[in-house]
Amino acid sequence: DVKVTQSSRYLVKRTGEKVFLECVQDMDHENMFWYRQDPGLGLRLIYFSYDVKMKEKGDIPEGYSVSREKKERFSLILESASTNQTSMYLCASSRPGQGAAGMNTEAFFGQGTRLTVV
Amino acid sequence: RKEVEQDPGPFNVPEGATVAFNCTYSNSASQSFFWYRQDCRKEPKLLMSVYSSGNEDGRFTAQLNRASQYISLLIRDSKLSDSATYLCVVAPGGSYIPTFGRGTSLIVHP
């Protein structure tokens, strides 16, 4: 059974703290993603990675950084947590697109980390 | 990255009803289309892929209209357990990045 595991289900941090959110997948997927999900705004892409040590900014990278030192692990870092980063954070992974058209494959999600910054 | 639009609902329907959702996308180069389901306080999970002219899985039918740039999801004989948020997902060919709609909420009541 495929699995994407996020290190914490619930997290409470103080403003200004450095926060690490960890995500591990056991499917040998090349692609990994970090999203945040807020009511009324849906899923917004923060960063993604298509290979080890590779990273690309998504739609809302400000205030975040990422690390991918190993294929199975993709970490999201909040350099200095702020209250507007209180959110549900979702990690996902997928295989690269298949065929000449690069058809995308299913993305598998972790269970989410609900982060509260106080 | 182009947008994916969905009616947020909620769609409030009785058990046994047929309900349909639409999702429009603006990038004509889009090649991959999916419907995901997300239960309250849970992660999204794949419901159906829509690769060509559509497909059917039991009570669920997904269709793609490339000319008008929309996909649809039809649920027949709705069950209480179908209550969830349904997310439309679109990706251009060759892109690593799926783009999610904001989701449509479905509430099935007795």
PDB file of C-alpha atoms in Angstrom:
ATOM      1  CA  ASP A   1       0.000   0.000   0.000  1.00  0.00           C
ATOM      2  CA  VAL A   2       1.445   3.332  -1.053  1.00  0.00           C
ATOM      3  CA  LYS A   3       2.262   5.757   1.653  1.00  0.00           C
ATOM      4  CA  VAL A   4       3.110   9.412   2.176  1.00  0.00           C
ATOM      5  CA  THR A   5       3.815  10.184   5.807  1.00  0.00           C
ATOM      6  CA  GLN A   6       4.004  13.603   7.399  1.00  0.00           C
ATOM      7  CA  SER A   7       5.863  13.849  10.671  1.00  0.00           C
ATOM      8  CA  SER A   8       3.167  15.588  12.702  1.00  0.00           C
ATOM      9  CA  ARG A   9      -0.602  15.719  12.558  1.00  0.00           C
ATOM     10  CA  TYR A  10      -0.928  18.803  14.749  1.00  0.00           C
ATOM     11  CA  LEU A  11       1.696  21.393  15.600  1.00  0.00           C
ATOM     12  CA  VAL A  12       1.635  24.589  17.649  1.00  0.00           C
ATOM     13  CA  LYS A  13       4.557  27.001  17.312  1.00  0.00           C
ATOM     14  CA  ARG A  14       5.361  30.513  18.459  1.00  0.00           C
ATOM     15  CA  THR A  15       5.818  33.506  16.188  1.00  0.00           C
ATOM     16  CA  GLY A  16       9.421  33.774  15.048  1.00  0.00           C
ATOM     17  CA  GLU A  17      10.269  30.113  15.563  1.00  0.00           C
ATOM     18  CA  LYS A  18      11.920  28.084  12.813  1.00  0.00           C
ATOM     19  CA  VAL A  19       9.585  25.234  11.905  1.00  0.00           C
ATOM     20  CA  PHE A  20      10.374  22.016  10.053  1.00  0.00           C
ATOM     21  CA  LEU A  21       7.656  19.931   8.434  1.00  0.00           C
ATOM     22  CA  GLU A  22       8.852  16.540   7.238  1.00  0.00           C
ATOM     23  CA  CYS A  23       7.385  14.340   4.541  1.00  0.00           C
ATOM     24  CA  VAL A  24       8.494  10.839   3.570  1.00  0.00           C
ATOM     25  CA  GLN A  25       7.173   8.674   0.733  1.00  0.00           C
ATOM     26  CA  ASP A  26       7.869   5.001   0.130  1.00  0.00           C
ATOM     27  CA  MET A  27       6.877   4.808  -3.539  1.00  0.00           C
ATOM     28  CA  ASP A  28      10.198   5.878  -5.101  1.00  0.00           C
ATOM     29  CA  HIS A  29       8.428   8.869  -6.667  1.00  0.00           C
ATOM     30  CA  GLU A  30      10.478  11.560  -8.356  1.00  0.00           C
ATOM     31  CA  ASN A  31       7.987  14.396  -7.829  1.00  0.00           C
ATOM     32  CA  MET A  32       7.149  15.806  -4.431  1.00  0.00           C
ATOM     33  CA  PHE A  33       5.003  18.808  -3.531  1.00  0.00           C
ATOM     34  CA  TRP A  34       4.115  21.000  -0.592  1.00  0.00           C
ATOM     35  CA  TYR A  35       0.694  22.669  -0.524  1.00  0.00           C
ATOM     36  CA  ARG A  36      -1.163  24.681   2.027  1.00  0.00           C
ATOM     37  CA  GLN A  37      -4.930  24.549   2.224  1.00  0.00           C
ATOM     38  CA  ASP A  38      -7.055  27.323   3.650  1.00  0.00           C
ATOM     39  CA  PRO A  39     -10.870  27.692   3.722  1.00  0.00           C
ATOM     40  CA  GLY A  40     -12.148  29.270   0.537  1.00  0.00           C
ATOM     41  CA  LEU A  41      -8.700  29.274  -1.086  1.00  0.00           C
ATOM     42  CA  GLY A  42      -8.240  25.608  -1.881  1.00  0.00           C
ATOM     43  CA  LEU A  43      -4.833  24.015  -2.277  1.00  0.00           C
ATOM     44  CA  ARG A  44      -2.024  26.424  -3.099  1.00  0.00           C
ATOM     45  CA  LEU A  45       1.368  25.160  -4.191  1.00  0.00           C
ATOM     46  CA  ILE A  46       4.302  26.349  -2.077  1.00  0.00           C
ATOM     47  CA  TYR A  47       7.224  24.422  -3.566  1.00  0.00           C
ATOM     48  CA  PHE A  48       7.792  21.312  -5.580  1.00  0.00           C
ATOM     49  CA  SER A  49      10.723  19.082  -6.418  1.00  0.00           C
ATOM     50  CA  TYR A  50      11.176  16.785  -9.402  1.00  0.00           C
ATOM     51  CA  ASP A  51      14.442  15.219  -8.291  1.00  0.00           C
ATOM     52  CA  VAL A  52      16.893  15.044  -5.427  1.00  0.00           C
ATOM     53  CA  LYS A  53      18.362  18.461  -4.645  1.00  0.00           C
ATOM     54  CA  MET A  54      16.060  20.081  -7.224  1.00  0.00           C
ATOM     55  CA  LYS A  55      13.377  22.535  -6.181  1.00  0.00           C
ATOM     56  CA  GLU A  56      11.060  24.986  -7.860  1.00  0.00           C
ATOM     57  CA  LYS A  57       8.917  27.737  -6.409  1.00  0.00           C
ATOM     58  CA  GLY A  58       5.204  27.336  -6.551  1.00  0.00           C
ATOM     59  CA  ASP A  59       2.567  30.029  -6.289  1.00  0.00           C
ATOM     60  CA  ILE A  60       3.237  31.159  -2.707  1.00  0.00           C
ATOM     61  CA  PRO A  61       6.893  30.469  -1.756  1.00  0.00           C
ATOM     62  CA  GLU A  62       7.428  33.602   0.356  1.00  0.00           C
ATOM     63  CA  GLY A  63       8.366  32.780   3.921  1.00  0.00           C
ATOM     64  CA  TYR A  64       9.144  29.147   3.115  1.00  0.00           C
ATOM     65  CA  SER A  65      12.078  27.088   1.950  1.00  0.00           C
ATOM     66  CA  VAL A  66      12.481  23.394   1.183  1.00  0.00           C
ATOM     67  CA  SER A  67      15.091  20.692   1.254  1.00  0.00           C
ATOM     68  CA  ARG A  68      15.339  17.450  -0.689  1.00  0.00           C
ATOM     69  CA  GLU A  69      18.551  15.655   0.182  1.00  0.00           C
ATOM     70  CA  LYS A  70      17.118  12.182  -0.390  1.00  0.00           C
ATOM     71  CA  LYS A  71      14.560  11.004  -2.909  1.00  0.00           C
ATOM     72  CA  GLU A  72      12.076   9.839  -0.317  1.00  0.00           C
ATOM     73  CA  ARG A  73      12.147  12.930   1.906  1.00  0.00           C
ATOM     74  CA  PHE A  74      10.949  16.476   1.228  1.00  0.00           C
ATOM     75  CA  SER A  75      11.088  18.999   4.040  1.00  0.00           C
ATOM     76  CA  LEU A  76       9.270  22.300   4.305  1.00  0.00           C
ATOM     77  CA  ILE A  77      10.910  24.987   6.427  1.00  0.00           C
ATOM     78  CA  LEU A  78       9.256  28.074   7.843  1.00  0.00           C
ATOM     79  CA  GLU A  79      12.241  30.318   8.476  1.00  0.00           C
ATOM     80  CA  SER A  80      10.447  32.556  10.976  1.00  0.00           C
ATOM     81  CA  ALA A  81       6.888  31.461  11.617  1.00  0.00           C
ATOM     82  CA  SER A  82       4.161  34.071  11.479  1.00  0.00           C
ATOM     83  CA  THR A  83       0.483  33.910  12.391  1.00  0.00           C
ATOM     84  CA  ASN A  84      -0.559  34.109   8.724  1.00  0.00           C
ATOM     85  CA  GLN A  85       1.185  30.774   8.198  1.00  0.00           C
ATOM     86  CA  THR A  86      -1.383  29.063  10.375  1.00  0.00           C
ATOM     87  CA  SER A  87      -2.832  26.534   7.957  1.00  0.00           C
ATOM     88  CA  MET A  88      -3.185  22.905   6.917  1.00  0.00           C
ATOM     89  CA  TYR A  89      -0.029  21.754   5.128  1.00  0.00           C
ATOM     90  CA  LEU A  90      -0.232  18.857   2.707  1.00  0.00           C
ATOM     91  CA  CYS A  91       2.636  16.968   1.151  1.00  0.00           C
ATOM     92  CA  ALA A  92       2.151  14.931  -2.031  1.00  0.00           C
ATOM     93  CA  SER A  93       4.217  12.779  -4.362  1.00  0.00           C
ATOM     94  CA  SER A  94       3.814  11.417  -7.881  1.00  0.00           C
ATOM     95  CA  ARG A  95       5.712   9.742 -10.674  1.00  0.00           C
ATOM     96  CA  PRO A  96       6.777  11.858 -13.656  1.00  0.00           C
ATOM     97  CA  GLY A  97       4.492  12.262 -16.630  1.00  0.00           C
ATOM     98  CA  GLN A  98       4.251   9.279 -18.956  1.00  0.00           C
ATOM     99  CA  GLY A  99       4.496   9.127 -22.723  1.00  0.00           C
ATOM    100  CA  ALA A 100       5.248  11.766 -25.322  1.00  0.00           C
ATOM    101  CA  ALA A 101       2.604  14.128 -23.975  1.00  0.00           C
ATOM    102  CA  GLY A 102       3.938  13.746 -20.453  1.00  0.00           C
ATOM    103  CA  MET A 103       0.590  12.611 -19.111  1.00  0.00           C
ATOM    104  CA  ASN A 104       0.551  13.202 -15.407  1.00  0.00           C
ATOM    105  CA  THR A 105      -0.046  10.482 -12.906  1.00  0.00           C
ATOM    106  CA  GLU A 106      -1.944  10.331  -9.666  1.00  0.00           C
ATOM    107  CA  ALA A 107      -0.638  12.400  -6.757  1.00  0.00           C
ATOM    108  CA  PHE A 108      -0.675  10.711  -3.359  1.00  0.00           C
ATOM    109  CA  PHE A 109      -1.109  12.896  -0.302  1.00  0.00           C
ATOM    110  CA  GLY A 110       0.039  12.669   3.259  1.00  0.00           C
ATOM    111  CA  GLN A 111      -2.505  13.031   6.048  1.00  0.00           C
ATOM    112  CA  GLY A 112      -1.700  16.712   6.522  1.00  0.00           C
ATOM    113  CA  THR A 113      -0.182  18.799   9.301  1.00  0.00           C
ATOM    114  CA  ARG A 114      -2.405  21.350  10.938  1.00  0.00           C
ATOM    115  CA  LEU A 115      -0.020  24.104  12.027  1.00  0.00           C
ATOM    116  CA  THR A 116      -1.056  26.845  14.420  1.00  0.00           C
ATOM    117  CA  VAL A 117       1.289  29.773  14.950  1.00  0.00           C
ATOM    118  CA  VAL A 118       0.568  31.766  18.101  1.00  0.00           C
TER     119      VAL A 118
ATOM    120  CA  ARG B   1      -0.086  28.829 -14.089  1.00  0.00           C
ATOM    121  CA  LYS B   2      -3.676  28.950 -15.426  1.00  0.00           C
ATOM    122  CA  GLU B   3      -6.676  28.666 -13.225  1.00  0.00           C
ATOM    123  CA  VAL B   4      -9.126  25.887 -12.669  1.00  0.00           C
ATOM    124  CA  GLU B   5     -12.631  27.038 -11.745  1.00  0.00           C
ATOM    125  CA  GLN B   6     -15.268  25.174  -9.764  1.00  0.00           C
ATOM    126  CA  ASP B   7     -18.591  26.134  -8.235  1.00  0.00           C
ATOM    127  CA  PRO B   8     -17.943  25.858  -4.468  1.00  0.00           C
ATOM    128  CA  GLY B   9     -21.544  24.842  -3.718  1.00  0.00           C
ATOM    129  CA  PRO B  10     -22.632  23.398  -1.415  1.00  0.00           C
ATOM    130  CA  PHE B  11     -24.793  21.091  -3.448  1.00  0.00           C
ATOM    131  CA  ASN B  12     -27.431  19.786  -1.068  1.00  0.00           C
ATOM    132  CA  VAL B  13     -29.205  16.703  -2.481  1.00  0.00           C
ATOM    133  CA  PRO B  14     -31.343  13.854  -1.131  1.00  0.00           C
ATOM    134  CA  GLU B  15     -30.206  10.262  -1.148  1.00  0.00           C
ATOM    135  CA  GLY B  16     -30.777   8.648  -4.513  1.00  0.00           C
ATOM    136  CA  ALA B  17     -30.483  11.874  -6.474  1.00  0.00           C
ATOM    137  CA  THR B  18     -28.256  12.424  -9.470  1.00  0.00           C
ATOM    138  CA  VAL B  19     -25.880  15.355  -9.188  1.00  0.00           C
ATOM    139  CA  ALA B  20     -23.370  16.834 -11.616  1.00  0.00           C
ATOM    140  CA  PHE B  21     -20.410  19.144 -11.124  1.00  0.00           C
ATOM    141  CA  ASN B  22     -18.522  21.066 -13.755  1.00  0.00           C
ATOM    142  CA  CYS B  23     -14.998  22.338 -13.774  1.00  0.00           C
ATOM    143  CA  THR B  24     -13.575  24.757 -16.342  1.00  0.00           C
ATOM    144  CA  TYR B  25      -9.917  25.224 -17.140  1.00  0.00           C
ATOM    145  CA  SER B  26      -8.248  28.002 -19.046  1.00  0.00           C
ATOM    146  CA  ASN B  27      -5.081  26.358 -20.374  1.00  0.00           C
ATOM    147  CA  SER B  28      -5.867  24.753 -23.719  1.00  0.00           C
ATOM    148  CA  ALA B  29      -2.586  22.792 -23.508  1.00  0.00           C
ATOM    149  CA  SER B  30      -3.921  20.772 -20.576  1.00  0.00           C
ATOM    150  CA  GLN B  31      -3.490  17.043 -21.060  1.00  0.00           C
ATOM    151  CA  SER B  32      -4.260  15.356 -17.765  1.00  0.00           C
ATOM    152  CA  PHE B  33      -7.495  15.629 -15.817  1.00  0.00           C
ATOM    153  CA  PHE B  34      -8.561  14.148 -12.511  1.00  0.00           C
ATOM    154  CA  TRP B  35     -11.280  14.273  -9.918  1.00  0.00           C
ATOM    155  CA  TYR B  36     -10.189  13.958  -6.290  1.00  0.00           C
ATOM    156  CA  ARG B  37     -12.370  13.535  -3.251  1.00  0.00           C
ATOM    157  CA  GLN B  38     -11.585  15.130   0.100  1.00  0.00           C
ATOM    158  CA  ASP B  39     -13.443  14.237   3.261  1.00  0.00           C
ATOM    159  CA  CYS B  40     -13.609  16.709   6.140  1.00  0.00           C
ATOM    160  CA  ARG B  41     -10.205  17.066   7.838  1.00  0.00           C
ATOM    161  CA  LYS B  42      -8.667  14.423   5.597  1.00  0.00           C
ATOM    162  CA  GLU B  43      -6.267  14.465   2.693  1.00  0.00           C
ATOM    163  CA  PRO B  44      -7.445  14.463  -0.950  1.00  0.00           C
ATOM    164  CA  LYS B  45      -7.622  11.073  -2.630  1.00  0.00           C
ATOM    165  CA  LEU B  46      -7.974  10.215  -6.288  1.00  0.00           C
ATOM    166  CA  LEU B  47     -11.547   9.464  -7.322  1.00  0.00           C
ATOM    167  CA  MET B  48     -11.152   9.199 -11.080  1.00  0.00           C
ATOM    168  CA  SER B  49      -8.747  10.006 -13.876  1.00  0.00           C
ATOM    169  CA  VAL B  50     -10.124  11.495 -17.086  1.00  0.00           C
ATOM    170  CA  TYR B  51      -7.680  10.828 -19.908  1.00  0.00           C
ATOM    171  CA  SER B  52      -9.600  11.019 -23.160  1.00  0.00           C
ATOM    172  CA  SER B  53     -13.287  11.341 -23.812  1.00  0.00           C
ATOM    173  CA  GLY B  54     -14.272  10.357 -20.283  1.00  0.00           C
ATOM    174  CA  ASN B  55     -14.801   7.250 -18.215  1.00  0.00           C
ATOM    175  CA  GLU B  56     -17.206   5.543 -15.869  1.00  0.00           C
ATOM    176  CA  ASP B  57     -16.694   3.804 -12.546  1.00  0.00           C
ATOM    177  CA  GLY B  58     -19.854   2.433 -11.010  1.00  0.00           C
ATOM    178  CA  ARG B  59     -22.105   5.342 -10.070  1.00  0.00           C
ATOM    179  CA  PHE B  60     -19.507   7.900 -11.144  1.00  0.00           C
ATOM    180  CA  THR B  61     -19.029   9.216 -14.671  1.00  0.00           C
ATOM    181  CA  ALA B  62     -16.391  11.758 -15.660  1.00  0.00           C
ATOM    182  CA  GLN B  63     -16.418  13.505 -19.016  1.00  0.00           C
ATOM    183  CA  LEU B  64     -14.046  15.826 -20.811  1.00  0.00           C
ATOM    184  CA  ASN B  65     -15.033  18.475 -23.333  1.00  0.00           C
ATOM    185  CA  ARG B  66     -11.844  19.824 -24.880  1.00  0.00           C
ATOM    186  CA  ALA B  67     -13.614  22.250 -27.210  1.00  0.00           C
ATOM    187  CA  SER B  68     -15.299  24.037 -24.313  1.00  0.00           C
ATOM    188  CA  GLN B  69     -12.473  23.304 -21.872  1.00  0.00           C
ATOM    189  CA  TYR B  70     -14.395  21.704 -19.076  1.00  0.00           C
ATOM    190  CA  ILE B  71     -14.687  18.402 -17.302  1.00  0.00           C
ATOM    191  CA  SER B  72     -17.692  17.118 -15.464  1.00  0.00           C
ATOM    192  CA  LEU B  73     -18.438  14.601 -12.749  1.00  0.00           C
ATOM    193  CA  LEU B  74     -21.813  12.884 -12.584  1.00  0.00           C
ATOM    194  CA  ILE B  75     -22.854  10.949  -9.491  1.00  0.00           C
ATOM    195  CA  ARG B  76     -25.909   8.727  -9.813  1.00  0.00           C
ATOM    196  CA  ASP B  77     -27.952   7.296  -6.943  1.00  0.00           C
ATOM    197  CA  SER B  78     -26.215   9.492  -4.344  1.00  0.00           C
ATOM    198  CA  LYS B  79     -25.334   7.920  -0.993  1.00  0.00           C
ATOM    199  CA  LEU B  80     -24.841   9.618   2.366  1.00  0.00           C
ATOM    200  CA  SER B  81     -21.206   8.543   2.150  1.00  0.00           C
ATOM    201  CA  ASP B  82     -20.744  10.601  -1.024  1.00  0.00           C
ATOM    202  CA  SER B  83     -20.815  13.762   1.131  1.00  0.00           C
ATOM    203  CA  ALA B  84     -17.410  15.345   0.624  1.00  0.00           C
ATOM    204  CA  THR B  85     -15.576  18.018  -1.305  1.00  0.00           C
ATOM    205  CA  TYR B  86     -14.750  17.153  -4.909  1.00  0.00           C
ATOM    206  CA  LEU B  87     -11.601  18.678  -6.342  1.00  0.00           C
ATOM    207  CA  CYS B  88     -10.962  19.120 -10.036  1.00  0.00           C
ATOM    208  CA  VAL B  89      -7.312  18.760 -11.038  1.00  0.00           C
ATOM    209  CA  VAL B  90      -5.736  19.729 -14.357  1.00  0.00           C
ATOM    210  CA  ALA B  91      -2.160  19.499 -15.626  1.00  0.00           C
ATOM    211  CA  PRO B  92      -0.600  20.604 -18.920  1.00  0.00           C
ATOM    212  CA  GLY B  93       1.247  18.008 -20.926  1.00  0.00           C
ATOM    213  CA  GLY B  94       4.798  17.529 -19.719  1.00  0.00           C
ATOM    214  CA  SER B  95       4.191  19.557 -16.589  1.00  0.00           C
ATOM    215  CA  TYR B  96       5.104  18.134 -13.226  1.00  0.00           C
ATOM    216  CA  ILE B  97       2.523  20.297 -11.565  1.00  0.00           C
ATOM    217  CA  PRO B  98      -1.139  19.499 -11.101  1.00  0.00           C
ATOM    218  CA  THR B  99      -3.344  22.535 -10.543  1.00  0.00           C
ATOM    219  CA  PHE B 100      -6.251  22.116  -8.161  1.00  0.00           C
ATOM    220  CA  GLY B 101      -9.619  23.791  -8.255  1.00  0.00           C
ATOM    221  CA  ARG B 102     -10.977  25.072  -4.951  1.00  0.00           C
ATOM    222  CA  GLY B 103     -13.433  22.211  -4.732  1.00  0.00           C
ATOM    223  CA  THR B 104     -17.182  21.667  -4.793  1.00  0.00           C
ATOM    224  CA  SER B 105     -18.920  20.673  -1.585  1.00  0.00           C
ATOM    225  CA  LEU B 106     -21.574  17.951  -1.770  1.00  0.00           C
ATOM    226  CA  ILE B 107     -23.971  17.208   1.064  1.00  0.00           C
ATOM    227  CA  VAL B 108     -26.232  14.191   0.664  1.00  0.00           C
ATOM    228  CA  HIS B 109     -29.080  14.111   3.193  1.00  0.00           C
ATOM    229  CA  PRO B 110     -31.562  11.356   4.113  1.00  0.00           C
TER     230      PRO B 110
END
